[in-house]
Amino acid sequence: MKLINYIRNENMKIYKRKRTWVLIALVAVFVILQIINVRAGDGGTAAADWRSQLEQENHRLAAEAAEPDALQIEIRQAEKNILLNEYSLQHNMPPETNAWSFAGDLSGNIIFAVSLISIIIAGEIAAAEFVSGTIKLLLTRSASRTEVYTAKYIAAILFGLGLTLVGLLLSLLFGGIMFGWGGLGDSYMYVKDHTVHQTPMLLSILGSYLFHLPFLLISVTLAFMVSAGFRSPIFAIVIPLFVSVAGFVIAIAMNGWPWTRFFIFSHADLSGYFLGDPAVKGMTLGFSLAFIGLHLAVMHLLSHTLFVKRDVS
Amino acid sequence: MPLLQIRDLTKIIGRKTLVDHVSLEMEKGEIMGLLGPNGAGKTTTIRMIVGLVSKSEGQVIIDGIDTSQQFSAAMGKVGVIVEQPDLYKYLSGYDNLVLFSRMSPGVTADRLKEIISLVGLEQSISAKVSTYSLGMRQRLGLAVALMHKPSLLLLDEPTNGLDPAGIHELREHLKNLAHKENVGILISSHLMSEMEMMCDRVAVLQQGKLIGVHRLSELVQEDDTLVQFEVDRPELAVQVLQAFMSGAEITAGHNQLRVRLPKNRIPEISQKLLDSGISVYGVNTVKRTLEDKYLEITGGQGH
Ligand SMILES: Nc1ncnc2c1ncn2[C@@H]1O[C@H](COP(=O)(O)OP(=O)(O)OP(=O)(O)O)[C@@H](O)[C@H]1O
Ligand SMILES: [Mg+2]
């Protein structure tokens, strides 16, 4: 009960600042940029000669995958797309973008953008209070340091989750305005074990957001760790931003190599277990969850200890 | 039971002892000054009392509650301002109060209204704190420190940045709180003049050590008064007085001499000087200020 009040306080400090709303608006800008991106590509609607386009694309993909310097992920991605295109050709399903497919396809990108924005909030949430001196008043009321720490972490995570929801809703809204809201009854196609599977569209959207959440969790926790443990807002924003972007890129580039199972960002996207294949053959969901849990626990152990033990002067 | 008990409070950082076995007791309704020159360890002591800084050694008991064992319960009885009252500048004054009221059980909206008028911030309470003057921030800080009706108030240099009117007002506030509402107030300062106007007792801290706790009434009371005679021949006057009151501490200056004696002997001494043919132009009693006393206690290193 006390903790709920402390979380409300943290929320008040986040949402009563204009800057926070600028950051939230950035998500809207991001979704709009993605729409422009899709429009500039295939325009979102199938052309009359979509069959020959898909066939051409398959030729190109096959040629790219056969090149000697192709990355593992490129080869796998090419195989998946070829299978999906063949499926469309066989079942006479012209590729079309609608609000639902747009929002689903965007899940990874939205969570990536939301995570970077949330890093700014999480990086400041504790450290900025040490800079401004307000931490002194906060820690001399009848709240324990652990309660203050917990409330701040929960508020930072809630901000990230809320912003993800905003991203999802905005992509459905803007996507619908641009491409229409038809197609909710369609199935979502994905490739698993070299064959095409399908699942209801709504389920796939919810799933793909859910399965990308570990990325948000890892980057926000990292920012919070530096923020609460080392008390410098600048470090708590810059370091996690750098690490998250680098981790994201490395995880993609190294996808498929056996040792990447020991790289935390390879577990940041769990959708492979449900809507595709895991990044490394034989890796299990349980291993991924345990590996994520281990990282979160170690980060909290370090920053909580520092937050509770260090003098405030 | 004392309101605040400090036992052997010590802070060591590296090889430096910032606070050295300080023991102190304070009663309800008492205003105690924590006096010491810059760097004496006043702020460190207050930070240790409220747990911002860990204790290297010692114990702090507030209203019978050991802060190391029941921190939350003890803090519920304390209001504190450490150095500046740092508040959330991007929030309104009222939002700041709401925020801290949620961290103190039992503070209602009515209580907030009451405290706002007590510190006289009705006009500007809905404005952002970033627009406040330093004095207004001090008032808001005081409102935050007082809203939950603490029985112990800890103030670190609270008059910093206040104008004379503000200082006077604060002093009246604090006296009221202590004497009418029985709040115990520990207030740090490096100015004796500030202390003597409101404190009941003063604890003097120097280089981390408590070198004395004095009741102000004791300090002011002096049996002997320092008396200054303005005379035309001070050397002769010194000789006369030395013969007359052997052992007295007499200092002579240009056309004047000073001697410590009970007030009722002034007529007698003056007469003696006149009888010896010395012209006396004036007699003054020199009041020793607490400032002098403080400098004497701290060995003159105060300023
Ligand atoms: N974190 C720290 N590490 C090392 N030394 C410190 C630390 N904090 C304070 N000190 C030293 O401890 C001494 C006491 O500092 P403190 O701030 O308690 O003094 P103060 O009596 O409040 O002085 P002032 O009147 O200037 O406010 C000073 O010499 C200061 O340099
Ligand atoms: Mg100080």
Coordinates of N, CA, C and O in Angstrom, one line a residue, chain A residues 118-215:
Chain A
S118 N 12.9 5.0 -23.2 CA 12.8 4.7 -21.8 C 14.1 4.8 -21.0 O 14.1 5.0 -19.8
I119 N 15.2 4.5 -21.7 CA 16.5 4.6 -21.1 C 16.7 6.0 -20.5 O 17.3 6.2 -19.4
I120 N 16.2 7.0 -21.2 CA 16.4 8.4 -20.8 C 15.6 8.6 -19.4 O 16.2 9.2 -18.5
I121 N 14.4 8.1 -19.4 CA 13.6 8.2 -18.1 C 14.3 7.4 -17.0 O 14.5 7.9 -15.9
A122 N 14.7 6.1 -17.3 CA 15.2 5.3 -16.3 C 16.6 5.8 -15.8 O 17.0 5.6 -14.7
G123 N 17.3 6.4 -16.8 CA 18.7 6.8 -16.4 C 18.6 8.0 -15.5 O 19.5 8.3 -14.7
E124 N 17.5 8.8 -15.6 CA 17.4 10.0 -14.8 C 16.7 9.7 -13.4 O 16.9 10.4 -12.5
I125 N 15.9 8.7 -13.4 CA 14.9 8.6 -12.3 C 15.5 8.6 -10.9 O 15.0 9.2 -10.0
A126 N 16.7 8.0 -10.8 CA 17.4 8.0 -9.5 C 18.5 9.1 -9.5 O 18.6 9.9 -8.6
A127 N 19.4 9.0 -10.5 CA 20.6 9.9 -10.5 C 20.2 11.4 -10.5 O 20.9 12.1 -9.8
A128 N 19.2 11.8 -11.2 CA 18.9 13.2 -11.2 C 18.5 13.7 -9.8 O 18.7 14.9 -9.5
E129 N 18.0 12.9 -9.0 CA 17.7 13.3 -7.6 C 18.9 13.5 -6.8 O 18.9 14.3 -5.8
F130 N 20.0 12.8 -7.1 CA 21.2 13.0 -6.4 C 21.8 14.4 -6.8 O 22.4 15.1 -6.0
V131 N 21.7 14.7 -8.1 CA 22.2 15.9 -8.6 C 21.4 17.1 -8.1 O 22.0 18.1 -7.7
S132 N 20.1 17.0 -8.0 CA 19.3 18.1 -7.6 C 19.3 18.2 -6.1 O 18.8 19.3 -5.5
G133 N 19.6 17.2 -5.4 CA 19.6 17.2 -3.9 C 18.3 16.8 -3.3 O 18.2 16.6 -2.1
T134 N 17.3 16.5 -4.2 CA 16.0 16.1 -3.6 C 16.0 14.8 -3.0 O 15.1 14.4 -2.2
I135 N 17.0 14.0 -3.3 CA 17.1 12.6 -2.7 C 17.2 12.7 -1.2 O 16.7 11.8 -0.5
K136 N 17.7 13.8 -0.6 CA 17.8 14.0 0.8 C 16.5 14.0 1.5 O 16.3 13.3 2.5
L137 N 15.5 14.7 0.9 CA 14.2 14.8 1.4 C 13.5 13.4 1.3 O 12.7 12.9 2.1
L138 N 13.7 12.8 0.1 CA 13.1 11.5 -0.2 C 13.5 10.4 0.8 O 12.7 9.6 1.2
L139 N 14.8 10.4 1.2 CA 15.3 9.4 2.0 C 15.1 9.7 3.5 O 15.5 8.8 4.3
T140 N 14.6 10.9 3.9 CA 14.5 11.2 5.3 C 13.0 11.2 5.7 O 12.6 11.7 6.7
R141 N 12.1 10.6 4.8 CA 10.7 10.4 5.2 C 10.7 9.0 5.7 O 11.7 8.3 5.8
S142 N 9.4 8.5 6.0 CA 9.4 7.2 6.6 C 9.4 6.1 5.5 O 8.7 5.1 5.7
A143 N 10.1 6.3 4.5 CA 10.3 5.2 3.5 C 11.7 4.6 3.6 O 12.6 5.4 3.8
S144 N 11.8 3.3 3.5 CA 13.2 2.8 3.5 C 13.8 3.0 2.1 O 13.1 3.2 1.1
R145 N 15.1 2.9 2.1 CA 15.8 3.1 0.8 C 15.4 2.0 -0.2 O 15.2 2.3 -1.4
T146 N 15.1 0.8 0.3 CA 14.7 -0.3 -0.6 C 13.3 0.0 -1.2 O 13.1 -0.2 -2.4
E147 N 12.5 0.6 -0.4 CA 11.1 1.0 -1.0 C 11.3 2.1 -2.0 O 10.6 2.0 -3.1
V148 N 12.1 3.1 -1.8 CA 12.3 4.1 -2.8 C 12.9 3.5 -4.0 O 12.4 3.8 -5.2
Y149 N 13.9 2.7 -3.9 CA 14.5 2.0 -5.0 C 13.5 1.2 -5.8 O 13.4 1.3 -7.1
T150 N 12.7 0.4 -5.1 CA 11.7 -0.4 -5.8 C 10.7 0.4 -6.6 O 10.3 0.1 -7.7
A151 N 10.2 1.5 -5.9 CA 9.2 2.3 -6.5 C 9.7 2.9 -7.8 O 9.0 3.0 -8.8
K152 N 11.0 3.4 -7.7 CA 11.5 4.0 -8.9 C 11.7 3.0 -10.1 O 11.4 3.3 -11.2
Y153 N 12.1 1.8 -9.7 CA 12.3 0.8 -10.8 C 11.0 0.5 -11.4 O 10.8 0.4 -12.7
I154 N 10.0 0.2 -10.6 CA 8.6 -0.1 -11.1 C 8.1 1.0 -12.0 O 7.6 0.8 -13.1
A155 N 8.3 2.3 -11.5 CA 7.8 3.4 -12.3 C 8.5 3.5 -13.7 O 7.9 3.8 -14.7
A156 N 9.8 3.2 -13.7 CA 10.6 3.2 -15.0 C 10.1 2.1 -15.9 O 9.9 2.3 -17.1
I157 N 9.9 0.9 -15.3 CA 9.4 -0.2 -16.2 C 7.9 0.1 -16.7 O 7.6 -0.1 -17.9
L158 N 7.1 0.7 -15.8 CA 5.7 1.0 -16.2 C 5.8 2.0 -17.3 O 5.0 2.0 -18.3
F159 N 6.7 3.0 -17.3 CA 6.8 4.0 -18.4 C 7.1 3.2 -19.7 O 6.5 3.5 -20.7
G160 N 8.0 2.3 -19.7 CA 8.4 1.6 -20.9 C 7.2 0.8 -21.4 O 6.9 0.8 -22.6
L161 N 6.5 0.1 -20.5 CA 5.4 -0.7 -20.9 C 4.3 0.2 -21.5 O 3.7 -0.1 -22.5
G162 N 4.0 1.3 -20.8 CA 3.0 2.2 -21.3 C 3.3 2.8 -22.6 O 2.5 2.9 -23.5
L163 N 4.6 3.1 -22.8 CA 5.0 3.7 -24.1 C 4.9 2.6 -25.2 O 4.6 2.9 -26.4
T164 N 5.2 1.3 -24.9 CA 5.0 0.3 -25.8 C 3.5 0.2 -26.3 O 3.2 0.1 -27.5
L165 N 2.6 0.3 -25.3 CA 1.2 0.3 -25.6 C 0.8 1.4 -26.5 O 0.1 1.3 -27.5
V166 N 1.4 2.6 -26.2 CA 1.1 3.8 -27.0 C 1.6 3.5 -28.4 O 0.9 3.8 -29.4
G167 N 2.8 2.9 -28.6 CA 3.4 2.6 -29.9 C 2.4 1.7 -30.7 O 2.2 1.9 -31.8
L168 N 2.0 0.6 -30.0 CA 1.1 -0.3 -30.6 C -0.2 0.3 -31.1 O -0.6 0.2 -32.2
L169 N -0.8 1.1 -30.2 CA -2.1 1.8 -30.5 C -1.9 2.8 -31.6 O -2.7 2.8 -32.6
L170 N -0.8 3.5 -31.6 CA -0.6 4.5 -32.6 C -0.3 3.8 -34.0 O -0.8 4.3 -35.0
S171 N 0.4 2.7 -34.0 CA 0.6 2.0 -35.2 C -0.7 1.4 -35.8 O -0.9 1.4 -37.0
L172 N -1.6 1.0 -34.9 CA -2.9 0.5 -35.4 C -3.7 1.7 -35.9 O -4.3 1.6 -37.0
L173 N -3.6 2.8 -35.2 CA -4.4 4.0 -35.6 C -3.9 4.6 -37.0 O -4.6 4.6 -38.0
F174 N -2.6 4.9 -37.0 CA -2.0 5.5 -38.2 C -2.0 4.5 -39.3 O -2.3 4.8 -40.5
G175 N -1.7 3.2 -39.0 CA -1.7 2.1 -40.0 C -3.1 2.0 -40.6 O -3.3 1.9 -41.8
G176 N -4.2 2.1 -39.8 CA -5.5 2.0 -40.3 C -5.9 3.1 -41.2 O -6.5 3.0 -42.2
I177 N -5.5 4.3 -40.7 CA -5.8 5.5 -41.6 C -5.2 5.4 -42.9 O -5.8 5.7 -44.0
M178 N -3.9 4.9 -43.0 CA -3.2 4.8 -44.3 C -3.6 3.6 -45.1 O -3.8 3.6 -46.3
F179 N -3.8 2.4 -44.4 CA -4.0 1.1 -45.1 C -5.3 0.5 -44.9 O -5.6 -0.6 -45.4
G180 N -6.1 1.1 -44.0 CA -7.4 0.5 -43.7 C -7.4 -0.6 -42.6 O -6.3 -1.1 -42.4
W181 N -8.5 -0.8 -42.0 CA -8.5 -1.8 -40.9 C -9.0 -3.1 -41.3 O -9.3 -4.0 -40.4
G182 N -9.1 -3.4 -42.6 CA -9.5 -4.7 -43.0 C -8.5 -5.8 -42.7 O -7.3 -5.5 -42.4
G183 N -8.8 -7.0 -42.8 CA -7.8 -8.1 -42.7 C -7.6 -8.6 -41.3 O -6.7 -9.4 -41.1
L184 N -8.5 -8.2 -40.4 CA -8.3 -8.7 -39.0 C -8.5 -10.2 -39.0 O -7.9 -11.0 -38.2
G185 N -9.4 -10.7 -39.9 CA -9.7 -12.1 -39.9 C -8.7 -13.0 -40.6 O -8.7 -14.2 -40.5
D186 N -7.7 -12.3 -41.3 CA -6.7 -13.1 -41.9 C -5.8 -13.9 -41.0 O -5.8 -13.6 -39.8
S187 N -5.1 -14.8 -41.5 CA -4.1 -15.5 -40.7 C -2.7 -14.9 -40.8 O -2.4 -14.3 -41.9
Y188 N -1.9 -15.0 -39.8 CA -0.5 -14.5 -39.9 C 0.3 -15.7 -40.3 O 0.2 -16.8 -39.7
M189 N 1.1 -15.6 -41.3 CA 2.0 -16.7 -41.8 C 3.4 -16.5 -41.2 O 3.9 -15.5 -41.2
Y190 N 4.0 -17.6 -40.8 CA 5.4 -17.6 -40.4 C 6.0 -18.9 -40.7 O 5.3 -19.9 -41.0
V191 N 7.3 -18.9 -40.8 CA 8.1 -20.2 -41.1 C 8.7 -20.7 -39.9 O 9.4 -20.0 -39.1
K192 N 8.5 -22.0 -39.6 CA 9.1 -22.7 -38.5 C 9.5 -24.0 -39.0 O 8.7 -24.7 -39.7
D193 N 10.7 -24.5 -38.8 CA 11.2 -25.8 -39.2 C 11.0 -26.0 -40.7 O 10.5 -27.0 -41.2
H194 N 11.3 -24.9 -41.5 CA 11.3 -25.0 -42.9 C 9.9 -25.2 -43.5 O 9.8 -25.5 -44.7
T195 N 8.9 -25.0 -42.7 CA 7.5 -25.0 -43.3 C 6.7 -23.8 -42.8 O 7.0 -23.2 -41.8
V196 N 5.7 -23.5 -43.6 CA 4.9 -22.3 -43.4 C 3.8 -22.7 -42.4 O 3.1 -23.7 -42.6
H197 N 3.6 -21.9 -41.3 CA 2.6 -22.1 -40.3 C 1.7 -20.9 -40.3 O 2.1 -19.9 -40.8
Q198 N 0.5 -21.0 -39.7 CA -0.3 -19.8 -39.6 C -1.0 -19.8 -38.2 O -1.2 -20.8 -37.5
T199 N -1.3 -18.5 -37.8 CA -1.9 -18.3 -36.5 C -2.8 -17.1 -36.6 O -2.6 -16.2 -37.5
P200 N -3.9 -16.9 -35.8 CA -4.8 -15.8 -35.9 C -4.0 -14.5 -35.8 O -3.1 -14.4 -35.0
M201 N -4.4 -13.5 -36.6 CA -3.7 -12.2 -36.7 C -3.5 -11.5 -35.3 O -2.4 -11.1 -35.0
L202 N -4.6 -11.4 -34.6 CA -4.6 -10.7 -33.3 C -3.6 -11.3 -32.3 O -2.8 -10.6 -31.7
L203 N -3.6 -12.7 -32.3 CA -2.7 -13.4 -31.4 C -1.3 -13.1 -31.8 O -0.4 -12.9 -31.0
S204 N -1.0 -13.1 -33.1 CA 0.4 -12.8 -33.6 C 0.9 -11.4 -33.2 O 2.0 -11.2 -32.8
I205 N -0.1 -10.5 -33.2 CA 0.3 -9.1 -32.9 C 0.7 -9.0 -31.4 O 1.8 -8.6 -31.0
L206 N -0.2 -9.5 -30.5 CA 0.0 -9.5 -29.1 C 1.3 -10.3 -28.8 O 2.1 -9.8 -28.0
G207 N 1.4 -11.4 -29.4 CA 2.6 -12.3 -29.2 C 3.9 -11.6 -29.5 O 4.8 -11.5 -28.7
S208 N 3.9 -10.9 -30.7 CA 5.2 -10.4 -31.1 C 5.6 -9.2 -30.3 O 6.8 -9.0 -30.0
Y209 N 4.6 -8.4 -29.7 CA 5.0 -7.4 -28.8 C 5.5 -8.0 -27.5 O 6.5 -7.6 -26.9
L210 N 4.8 -9.0 -27.0 CA 5.2 -9.6 -25.8 C 6.6 -10.2 -25.9 O 7.4 -10.1 -25.0
F211 N 6.9 -10.9 -27.0 CA 8.1 -11.6 -27.1 C 9.3 -10.7 -27.3 O 10.5 -11.1 -27.1
H212 N 9.0 -9.4 -27.7 CA 10.1 -8.5 -27.8 C 10.4 -7.7 -26.5 O 11.4 -7.0 -26.4
L213 N 9.5 -7.9 -25.5 CA 9.7 -7.1 -24.3 C 11.0 -7.3 -23.6 O 11.5 -6.4 -22.9
P214 N 11.7 -8.5 -23.6 CA 12.9 -8.6 -22.9 C 13.9 -7.5 -23.3 O 14.7 -7.1 -22.4
F215 N 13.9 -7.1 -24.5 CA 14.8 -6.0 -24.9 C 14.6 -4.8 -24.1 O 15.5 -4.2 -23.5

